[in-house]
Coordinates of C-alpha atoms and ligand atoms in Angstrom, one line a residue:
M1 CA 2.6 17.4 14.6
P2 CA 6.4 17.9 15.0
L3 CA 8.0 21.2 14.6
S4 CA 10.2 21.0 11.6
R5 CA 14.0 22.4 11.7
Y6 CA 12.6 24.1 8.3
C7 CA 9.6 25.9 9.9
L8 CA 10.7 29.2 11.5
A9 CA 9.5 29.4 15.0
L10 CA 7.6 32.4 14.5
A11 CA 5.8 31.3 11.3
A12 CA 4.9 28.2 13.2
A13 CA 3.5 30.0 16.2
A14 CA 1.4 32.1 14.0
G15 CA -0.1 28.7 12.5
L16 CA 1.5 29.5 9.2
C17 CA 3.8 26.7 9.0
T18 CA 3.4 22.9 9.7
A19 CA 5.6 19.9 8.9
T20 CA 5.1 16.3 8.7
N21 CA 7.3 13.2 8.3
L22 CA 7.1 10.6 5.8
Y23 CA 9.0 7.3 5.3
V24 CA 10.3 5.9 1.7
A25 CA 11.3 2.5 1.2
S26 CA 13.5 1.9 -1.9
Y27 CA 15.1 -1.2 -3.5
D28 CA 18.6 0.5 -3.0
G29 CA 18.5 -0.6 0.4
N30 CA 17.4 2.5 2.2
I31 CA 14.4 3.9 4.1
T32 CA 14.6 7.9 3.6
T33 CA 12.7 10.0 6.0
L34 CA 11.1 13.1 4.2
D35 CA 10.1 16.4 5.8
L36 CA 7.1 17.8 4.2
T37 CA 6.8 21.7 5.3
S38 CA 3.9 23.8 4.4
S39 CA 4.6 27.5 5.0
N40 CA 2.0 30.1 4.1
G41 CA 0.3 27.7 1.5
S42 CA 3.4 26.6 -0.2
Y43 CA 5.0 23.2 0.3
S44 CA 8.9 21.8 0.5
L45 CA 10.0 18.4 0.5
K46 CA 13.5 17.5 1.9
A47 CA 15.2 14.2 2.5
T48 CA 16.4 14.4 6.3
Y49 CA 17.9 11.0 7.3
K50 CA 18.7 7.6 5.6
N51 CA 18.9 4.4 7.2
D52 CA 19.9 1.2 5.5
G53 CA 18.9 -1.4 8.3
C54 CA 16.1 -3.0 6.1
A55 CA 18.8 -3.6 3.3
P56 CA 19.2 -5.1 0.8
N57 CA 15.6 -4.5 -0.8
P58 CA 13.0 -2.8 1.4
S59 CA 9.7 -3.4 -0.3
W60 CA 6.9 -2.5 2.5
L61 CA 6.5 -0.2 5.3
N62 CA 4.1 -0.5 8.2
L63 CA 4.0 2.4 10.8
D64 CA 2.7 1.7 14.4
Q65 CA 2.3 5.4 15.0
P66 CA 1.2 5.4 18.7
R67 CA 4.3 3.3 19.7
G68 CA 6.7 4.9 17.1
I69 CA 7.8 1.7 15.5
L70 CA 8.3 1.2 12.0
Y71 CA 8.4 -2.3 10.4
C72 CA 10.1 -3.0 7.1
A73 CA 9.8 -6.1 4.9
D74 CA 12.8 -6.6 2.8
E75 CA 12.3 -9.1 -0.3
G76 CA 15.8 -9.9 -0.6
L77 CA 15.5 -9.7 -4.4
S78 CA 19.0 -11.5 -5.2
V79 CA 19.8 -13.4 -1.9
T80 CA 18.2 -16.6 -0.4
N81 CA 16.1 -14.9 2.2
G82 CA 14.1 -12.0 2.8
T83 CA 14.2 -10.1 6.3
L84 CA 11.9 -8.2 8.5
S85 CA 13.0 -5.4 10.5
S86 CA 11.8 -2.8 13.1
F87 CA 12.9 0.7 14.1
S88 CA 12.2 3.1 16.8
V89 CA 11.1 6.5 15.4
A90 CA 12.6 9.9 16.9
S91 CA 10.2 12.7 17.1
D92 CA 12.4 14.3 14.1
G93 CA 12.0 11.1 12.1
K94 CA 15.2 9.8 12.4
L95 CA 15.0 5.9 12.6
S96 CA 17.1 3.4 14.9
L97 CA 17.2 -0.2 14.2
V98 CA 15.4 -2.1 17.0
H99 CA 15.6 -5.9 15.5
K100 CA 16.0 -7.6 12.2
Q101 CA 15.7 -11.4 11.2
N102 CA 15.6 -13.6 8.3
T103 CA 12.4 -14.6 6.8
I104 CA 11.5 -17.4 4.5
S105 CA 12.9 -16.9 0.9
G106 CA 12.1 -13.9 -1.1
P107 CA 10.9 -13.9 -4.9
V108 CA 14.2 -15.7 -6.2
S109 CA 13.0 -19.2 -4.9
S110 CA 9.3 -18.1 -4.4
G111 CA 8.9 -18.5 -0.6
S112 CA 4.9 -18.7 -1.3
A113 CA 4.2 -18.2 2.2
V114 CA 2.5 -16.3 4.8
S115 CA 4.6 -15.6 8.1
S116 CA 3.5 -14.7 11.3
F117 CA 5.6 -12.9 14.1
T118 CA 4.8 -11.9 17.6
L119 CA 5.3 -8.1 18.2
A120 CA 6.5 -6.5 21.7
A121 CA 5.8 -2.8 22.4
N122 CA 9.3 -2.0 22.2
G123 CA 9.7 -3.0 18.7
S124 CA 11.3 -6.5 19.2
F125 CA 9.7 -9.6 17.6
S126 CA 9.8 -13.2 17.3
F127 CA 9.0 -15.7 14.6
L128 CA 5.6 -17.4 15.0
Q129 CA 4.7 -19.5 12.0
D130 CA 5.2 -20.2 8.3
E131 CA 2.1 -21.4 6.1
T132 CA 3.5 -22.3 2.8
F133 CA 1.5 -23.0 -0.4
K134 CA 1.7 -24.9 -3.7
L135 CA 0.3 -24.9 -7.0
A136 CA -0.7 -28.2 -8.8
K137 CA -0.2 -26.6 -12.1
P138 CA 0.6 -23.1 -13.5
G139 CA -2.2 -20.6 -13.7
P140 CA -3.7 -19.4 -17.2
N141 CA -0.9 -16.8 -17.0
A142 CA 2.0 -19.1 -16.8
A143 CA 4.8 -16.6 -16.8
R144 CA 3.3 -14.9 -13.8
Q145 CA 1.3 -17.7 -11.9
D146 CA 4.2 -20.2 -12.1
A147 CA 3.7 -20.6 -8.3
P148 CA 1.7 -19.1 -5.4
H149 CA 2.3 -15.3 -4.9
E150 CA 1.2 -13.9 -1.7
H151 CA 0.9 -10.2 -2.2
E152 CA -0.1 -8.6 1.0
A153 CA -1.8 -9.5 4.3
I154 CA -4.8 -7.5 5.7
L155 CA -7.2 -7.8 8.6
D156 CA -10.9 -7.8 8.2
P157 CA -12.8 -5.0 10.3
T158 CA -13.7 -7.2 13.1
G159 CA -10.0 -8.1 13.5
Q160 CA -10.8 -11.8 13.5
F161 CA -9.6 -12.8 10.0
L162 CA -6.7 -12.4 8.1
L163 CA -6.8 -12.2 4.0
V164 CA -3.9 -12.6 1.6
P165 CA -4.3 -12.0 -2.0
D166 CA -2.3 -14.5 -4.0
L167 CA -1.6 -13.4 -7.5
G168 CA -0.2 -16.8 -8.7
A169 CA -3.1 -18.9 -7.4
D170 CA -6.1 -16.5 -8.3
L171 CA -7.2 -16.6 -4.7
V172 CA -7.8 -14.4 -1.8
R173 CA -6.4 -16.8 1.0
V174 CA -8.5 -16.5 4.2
F175 CA -7.1 -17.3 7.9
S176 CA -8.6 -17.1 11.3
T177 CA -6.6 -16.7 14.4
D178 CA -7.0 -18.3 17.7
S179 CA -5.9 -17.4 21.3
S180 CA -2.4 -18.9 20.4
L181 CA -2.2 -16.2 17.6
K182 CA -1.6 -19.4 15.2
A183 CA -3.4 -18.9 11.6
T184 CA -5.7 -21.4 10.4
A185 CA -6.3 -21.6 6.7
L186 CA -10.2 -21.4 6.0
T187 CA -12.1 -21.5 2.6
P188 CA -10.5 -19.0 0.3
L189 CA -12.2 -16.5 -2.0
T190 CA -11.8 -17.7 -5.6
V191 CA -11.3 -14.9 -8.1
A192 CA -11.4 -14.9 -11.8
P193 CA -9.0 -17.3 -13.6
G194 CA -5.8 -15.3 -14.7
S195 CA -6.8 -12.2 -13.1
G196 CA -4.0 -12.2 -10.5
P197 CA -5.2 -10.5 -7.4
R198 CA -2.7 -8.4 -5.9
H199 CA -3.9 -5.9 -3.0
A200 CA -7.5 -5.7 -1.2
V201 CA -9.5 -3.2 0.9
F202 CA -12.5 -3.7 3.3
W203 CA -15.3 -1.0 3.1
T204 CA -17.9 -0.7 5.9
P205 CA -20.3 2.2 4.6
D206 CA -21.3 2.8 8.2
G207 CA -17.8 2.9 9.7
V208 CA -19.2 -0.1 12.1
T209 CA -19.2 -3.9 11.9
G210 CA -22.1 -6.5 13.0
G211 CA -25.8 -6.4 13.1
T212 CA -27.2 -5.4 9.7
S213 CA -24.4 -3.2 8.7
P214 CA -22.9 -4.1 5.5
T215 CA -19.5 -5.0 4.7
F216 CA -17.5 -5.0 1.4
L217 CA -14.3 -6.2 0.0
Y218 CA -12.8 -4.7 -3.0
V219 CA -10.0 -6.7 -4.9
V220 CA -7.6 -5.2 -7.5
A221 CA -6.3 -7.7 -9.9
E222 CA -2.9 -6.9 -11.5
L223 CA -3.2 -9.2 -14.6
G224 CA -6.9 -8.8 -15.3
Q225 CA -6.6 -5.0 -14.8
T226 CA -9.9 -5.1 -12.7
V227 CA -11.5 -3.8 -9.4
T228 CA -14.2 -6.4 -8.0
G229 CA -16.4 -5.7 -5.1
Y230 CA -17.8 -8.5 -2.7
S231 CA -20.5 -8.3 -0.2
V232 CA -19.0 -10.0 2.9
S233 CA -21.0 -12.1 5.5
Y234 CA -19.9 -13.8 8.6
P235 CA -22.1 -17.0 8.7
S236 CA -22.7 -18.7 12.2
S237 CA -20.8 -21.8 10.7
G238 CA -17.5 -19.8 10.8
G239 CA -15.2 -18.4 8.1
L240 CA -16.4 -15.5 5.4
A241 CA -18.6 -15.7 2.9
F242 CA -18.4 -13.6 -0.4
K243 CA -21.0 -12.7 -2.9
Q244 CA -19.7 -10.6 -5.9
V245 CA -21.5 -7.4 -6.3
Y246 CA -19.4 -5.4 -8.9
T247 CA -16.6 -5.6 -11.3
S248 CA -15.0 -3.4 -13.9
K249 CA -11.9 -2.4 -15.4
T250 CA -9.6 0.0 -13.0
Y251 CA -10.6 2.7 -15.6
G252 CA -14.3 2.1 -15.0
S253 CA -16.1 1.0 -18.0
G254 CA -13.6 1.9 -20.5
S255 CA -10.7 -0.4 -21.4
E256 CA -7.0 0.1 -20.6
P257 CA -3.6 0.1 -22.6
A258 CA -2.1 -3.5 -22.7
G259 CA 0.8 -3.6 -20.1
T260 CA -1.5 -1.7 -17.3
A261 CA -0.6 -3.1 -14.0
P262 CA -2.9 -1.9 -11.5
A263 CA -1.1 -2.0 -8.0
E264 CA -2.4 -0.1 -4.8
I265 CA -6.1 0.2 -3.5
T266 CA -6.9 2.4 -0.8
I267 CA -10.3 4.2 0.6
S268 CA -10.2 7.7 1.6
P269 CA -10.2 8.6 5.1
D270 CA -13.8 10.1 4.7
N271 CA -14.8 6.7 3.5
R272 CA -16.4 7.8 0.2
F273 CA -14.0 7.2 -2.3
L274 CA -11.9 4.2 -3.5
L275 CA -8.4 4.9 -5.3
I276 CA -6.3 2.6 -7.5
S277 CA -2.9 3.1 -8.9
N278 CA -2.5 2.1 -12.5
R279 CA 1.3 1.3 -13.3
N280 CA 2.6 1.2 -17.1
D281 CA -0.4 2.7 -18.6
T282 CA 1.6 6.0 -19.6
A283 CA -1.8 7.6 -20.1
F284 CA -0.7 11.4 -19.5
N285 CA 2.3 13.6 -20.3
I286 CA 3.4 15.8 -17.3
D287 CA 6.0 18.4 -16.8
S288 CA 9.2 16.8 -15.9
P289 CA 11.0 18.1 -13.0
S290 CA 14.3 18.1 -14.8
G291 CA 12.5 20.2 -17.8
G292 CA 10.6 19.1 -20.7
S293 CA 8.0 16.5 -20.6
E294 CA 7.5 13.0 -19.2
K295 CA 4.8 10.1 -19.5
S296 CA 3.2 9.6 -16.4
D297 CA 1.0 6.5 -15.1
S298 CA -2.3 7.3 -13.5
I299 CA -4.6 6.9 -10.5
S300 CA -8.2 6.0 -10.5
T301 CA -10.9 7.4 -8.2
F302 CA -14.3 5.8 -7.9
K303 CA -17.1 7.0 -5.6
L304 CA -18.4 4.3 -3.2
N305 CA -22.0 3.5 -3.6
R306 CA -24.1 2.1 -0.7
D307 CA -24.8 -1.0 -2.6
G308 CA -21.2 -2.0 -3.2
S309 CA -21.1 -0.7 -6.8
L310 CA -18.3 2.1 -7.9
S311 CA -18.9 5.0 -9.9
F312 CA -15.9 6.1 -11.9
T313 CA -15.0 9.6 -11.1
Q314 CA -11.5 10.5 -12.4
L315 CA -8.3 9.4 -14.2
W316 CA -5.4 11.5 -13.0
P317 CA -1.4 11.7 -13.6
A318 CA 0.3 9.8 -10.7
G319 CA 3.2 12.1 -11.1
G320 CA 5.9 9.6 -13.0
S321 CA 6.2 6.1 -13.8
Y322 CA 5.1 2.9 -11.9
P323 CA 3.0 4.2 -9.0
R324 CA 3.5 0.8 -7.1
Q325 CA 2.1 2.2 -3.8
F326 CA 0.5 5.6 -2.2
S327 CA -0.7 6.8 1.0
I328 CA -3.2 9.4 1.5
N329 CA -2.7 11.8 4.7
K330 CA -5.4 11.9 7.5
Y331 CA -7.1 15.0 6.5
G332 CA -7.5 13.4 2.9
D333 CA -6.0 16.4 1.0
L334 CA -2.6 15.1 0.0
V335 CA -1.7 11.9 -1.7
A336 CA 1.9 10.7 -1.3
V337 CA 3.0 8.7 -4.4
G338 CA 5.7 6.2 -4.8
L339 CA 6.9 6.1 -8.2
Q340 CA 9.1 3.2 -8.6
L341 CA 10.5 3.7 -12.0
S342 CA 10.9 7.5 -11.8
A343 CA 12.6 7.2 -8.5
R344 CA 10.3 9.8 -7.1
V345 CA 8.0 10.7 -4.5
S346 CA 5.1 13.1 -5.5
I347 CA 2.6 14.8 -3.3
L348 CA -0.5 15.3 -5.0
S349 CA -3.3 17.5 -3.8
R350 CA -6.6 16.2 -3.4
D351 CA -10.2 18.0 -3.1
V352 CA -11.6 16.6 -0.1
E353 CA -15.2 17.4 -1.3
T354 CA -15.2 16.1 -4.8
G355 CA -12.5 13.3 -4.3
K356 CA -10.6 14.5 -7.2
L357 CA -6.8 14.8 -7.2
G358 CA -5.0 17.6 -8.4
E359 CA -1.6 18.9 -9.2
A360 CA 1.4 17.9 -7.5
V361 CA 2.3 20.2 -4.5
A362 CA 5.9 18.9 -3.9
S363 CA 8.1 15.9 -5.3
I364 CA 11.4 14.7 -4.7
T365 CA 14.1 12.3 -6.2
V366 CA 14.9 9.2 -4.0
P367 CA 17.4 7.0 -5.3
G368 CA 16.6 3.4 -6.5
N369 CA 13.1 1.9 -7.1
I370 CA 10.5 3.2 -4.9
T371 CA 8.4 0.5 -3.2
C372 CA 6.4 2.3 -0.6
V373 CA 5.8 5.8 1.1
V374 CA 3.9 6.1 4.6
W375 CA 2.9 9.2 6.4
D376 CA 3.8 9.8 10.3
E377 CA 0.8 12.0 11.5
Ligands
NAG401 C1 21.6 4.5 0.8 O1 21.9 5.6 0.4 C2 23.3 6.1 0.4 C3 23.3 7.3 0.2 O2 22.3 7.8 -1.0 C4 24.1 5.1 -0.6 O3 25.4 5.3 -0.7 C5 23.7 3.7 -0.5 O4 24.4 2.9 -1.3 C6 22.3 3.3 -0.3 N1 22.1 1.9 0.0 C7 22.4 1.1 1.1 C8 22.2 -0.1 1.2 O5 23.3 2.0 1.8
NAG402 C1 1.6 34.4 2.4 O1 1.3 34.4 0.9 C2 0.5 35.4 0.5 C3 -0.2 35.0 -1.0 O2 0.8 34.2 -1.8 C4 1.3 36.6 0.1 O3 0.7 37.7 -0.1 C5 1.9 37.0 1.5 O4 2.9 38.0 1.7 C6 2.7 35.8 2.1 N1 3.0 35.8 3.7 C7 4.1 35.8 4.2 C8 4.5 36.2 5.7 O5 5.0 35.1 3.5
NAG403 C1 16.2 -19.1 4.2 O1 15.8 -19.6 3.1 C2 15.9 -21.1 3.3 C3 16.1 -21.5 1.8 O2 14.9 -21.4 1.1 C4 15.0 -21.7 4.2 O3 15.3 -23.1 4.1 C5 15.2 -21.0 5.5 O4 14.1 -21.6 6.2 C6 14.8 -19.7 5.4 N1 15.0 -19.0 6.7 C7 14.2 -18.6 7.5 C8 14.4 -17.9 8.8 O5 12.9 -18.5 7.1
NAG404 C1 11.6 -6.0 24.4 O1 10.5 -6.6 24.9 C2 10.7 -7.9 25.0 C3 9.3 -8.7 25.2 O2 8.6 -8.1 26.4 C4 11.7 -8.3 26.0 O3 12.0 -9.6 26.0 C5 13.2 -7.6 25.7 O4 14.2 -7.9 26.3 C6 12.9 -6.1 25.4 N1 14.1 -5.7 24.7 C7 14.7 -4.5 25.1 C8 15.9 -4.1 24.2 O5 14.2 -3.8 26.1
NAG405 C1 4.7 -2.0 -20.1 O1 3.7 -2.3 -21.0 C2 4.3 -2.8 -22.3 C3 3.2 -3.2 -23.3 O2 2.4 -2.1 -23.5 C4 5.2 -4.0 -22.0 O3 5.8 -4.5 -23.2 C5 6.2 -3.5 -21.0 O4 7.0 -4.9 -20.6 C6 5.6 -3.2 -19.8 N1 6.6 -2.6 -19.0 C7 6.6 -2.7 -17.7 C8 7.8 -2.1 -16.9 O5 6.0 -3.5 -17.1
NAG406 C1 15.1 -0.5 -10.8 O1 14.7 0.2 -11.9 C2 15.3 0.0 -13.1 C3 14.8 0.9 -14.2 O2 14.7 2.4 -13.7 C4 15.3 -1.3 -13.5 O3 16.2 -1.5 -14.8 C5 16.0 -2.2 -12.4 O4 15.8 -3.6 -12.8 C6 15.4 -2.0 -11.2 N1 15.8 -2.5 -10.1 C7 15.2 -3.4 -9.3 C8 16.0 -4.2 -8.2 O5 13.8 -3.8 -9.3

């Protein structure tokens, strides 16, 4: 753990003070480094550096912690192309741009693609492949499903398959990779029409794969406001096979306000709970940092059951408006929430035994629409 400039040396030596860096992406063009210092049980959160190397519109961060390389995807909201950039991370959290290159067009002209790059250990990378997709006709929600909208790329637990939720096509696309690292499209998972799958996460209850150990996939659907669980198997004929074992609203059995747009889905580090952020449900009033009260969207917590079903556990204020993405720290006692329309990062406390979220221990305004926040531990 890096020693913060805000930790007094003596307090740190006595184990009273610890510090962690976080990186925050904002549509204003910056990646901001935050220093979260905990001293004798109270937290302070400060912005220490800004880097605009991922401009104009940073929208996702991926930290290769062992190598000290941070990758940033830029959506290029009002320009022709997106970009991918990489940064080396100094021990104090300062970022230095290593490499940046254009990618296929961003949302403006709907790139509708999965792009791959080969990475070098020093942070440089080179373009490998674009896979582009088309829709024969718009989906049931014509305004949002006018074209394929690839939303993220995740690996299965064996590392052999790449899965890409496509909000526009109501598919989770599946690819295998071969020794040339090229992605080959396989039979996708077809989800409920009009549900708009956005993000997904794998769960292995035993923490291992293969043999008789079960594997599950949970997909959060933005338009349908649902979470759906699938049991995943690996047929000898190749590819992945899916069997639906669970579905509910992201509130559990209850319905949720019209306009709620679930976004992020994550499993807690102890492998026992699943968390989903609900944007635009305005389910709570919270104390506003600037005084008075403020509407807050929510985060849902579910307990994961061995048969793949979920038990709804808690709905809790996310700390502001539009929790587009959030990250849990390694120990599981803190959740950093990127609140897009509040221009804020909130650090919520979390009870590692019950899995329930608690009050914010710190929060900070970061200019622009916050799109992503990751821990550097
Ligand atoms: C980054 O942050 C600085 C300081 O807040 C701001 O002036 C600038 O407009 C932001 N965006 C870019 C692309 O630099
Ligand atoms: C640490 O916090 C406790 C409880 O708030 C307080 O009594 C104590 O004086 C604090 N110690 C230091 C060194 O600040
Ligand atoms: C940038 O966008 C244009 C227009 O869509 C496209 O033709 C070009 O291939 C893109 N560049 C890259 C590097 O993908
Ligand atoms: C980074 O690594 C790549 C691949 O090994 C190499 O081609 C490139 O020259 C290296 N760049 C720097 C700046 O060392
Ligand atoms: C939030 O939901 C309401 C419907 O309740 C909708 O009118 C509004 O456009 C939504 N806002 C955003 C930012 O998604
Ligand atoms: C950023 O958020 C504001 C509302 O706070 C919104 O009006 C604006 O369109 C957003 N900008 C982008 C680029 O998403």
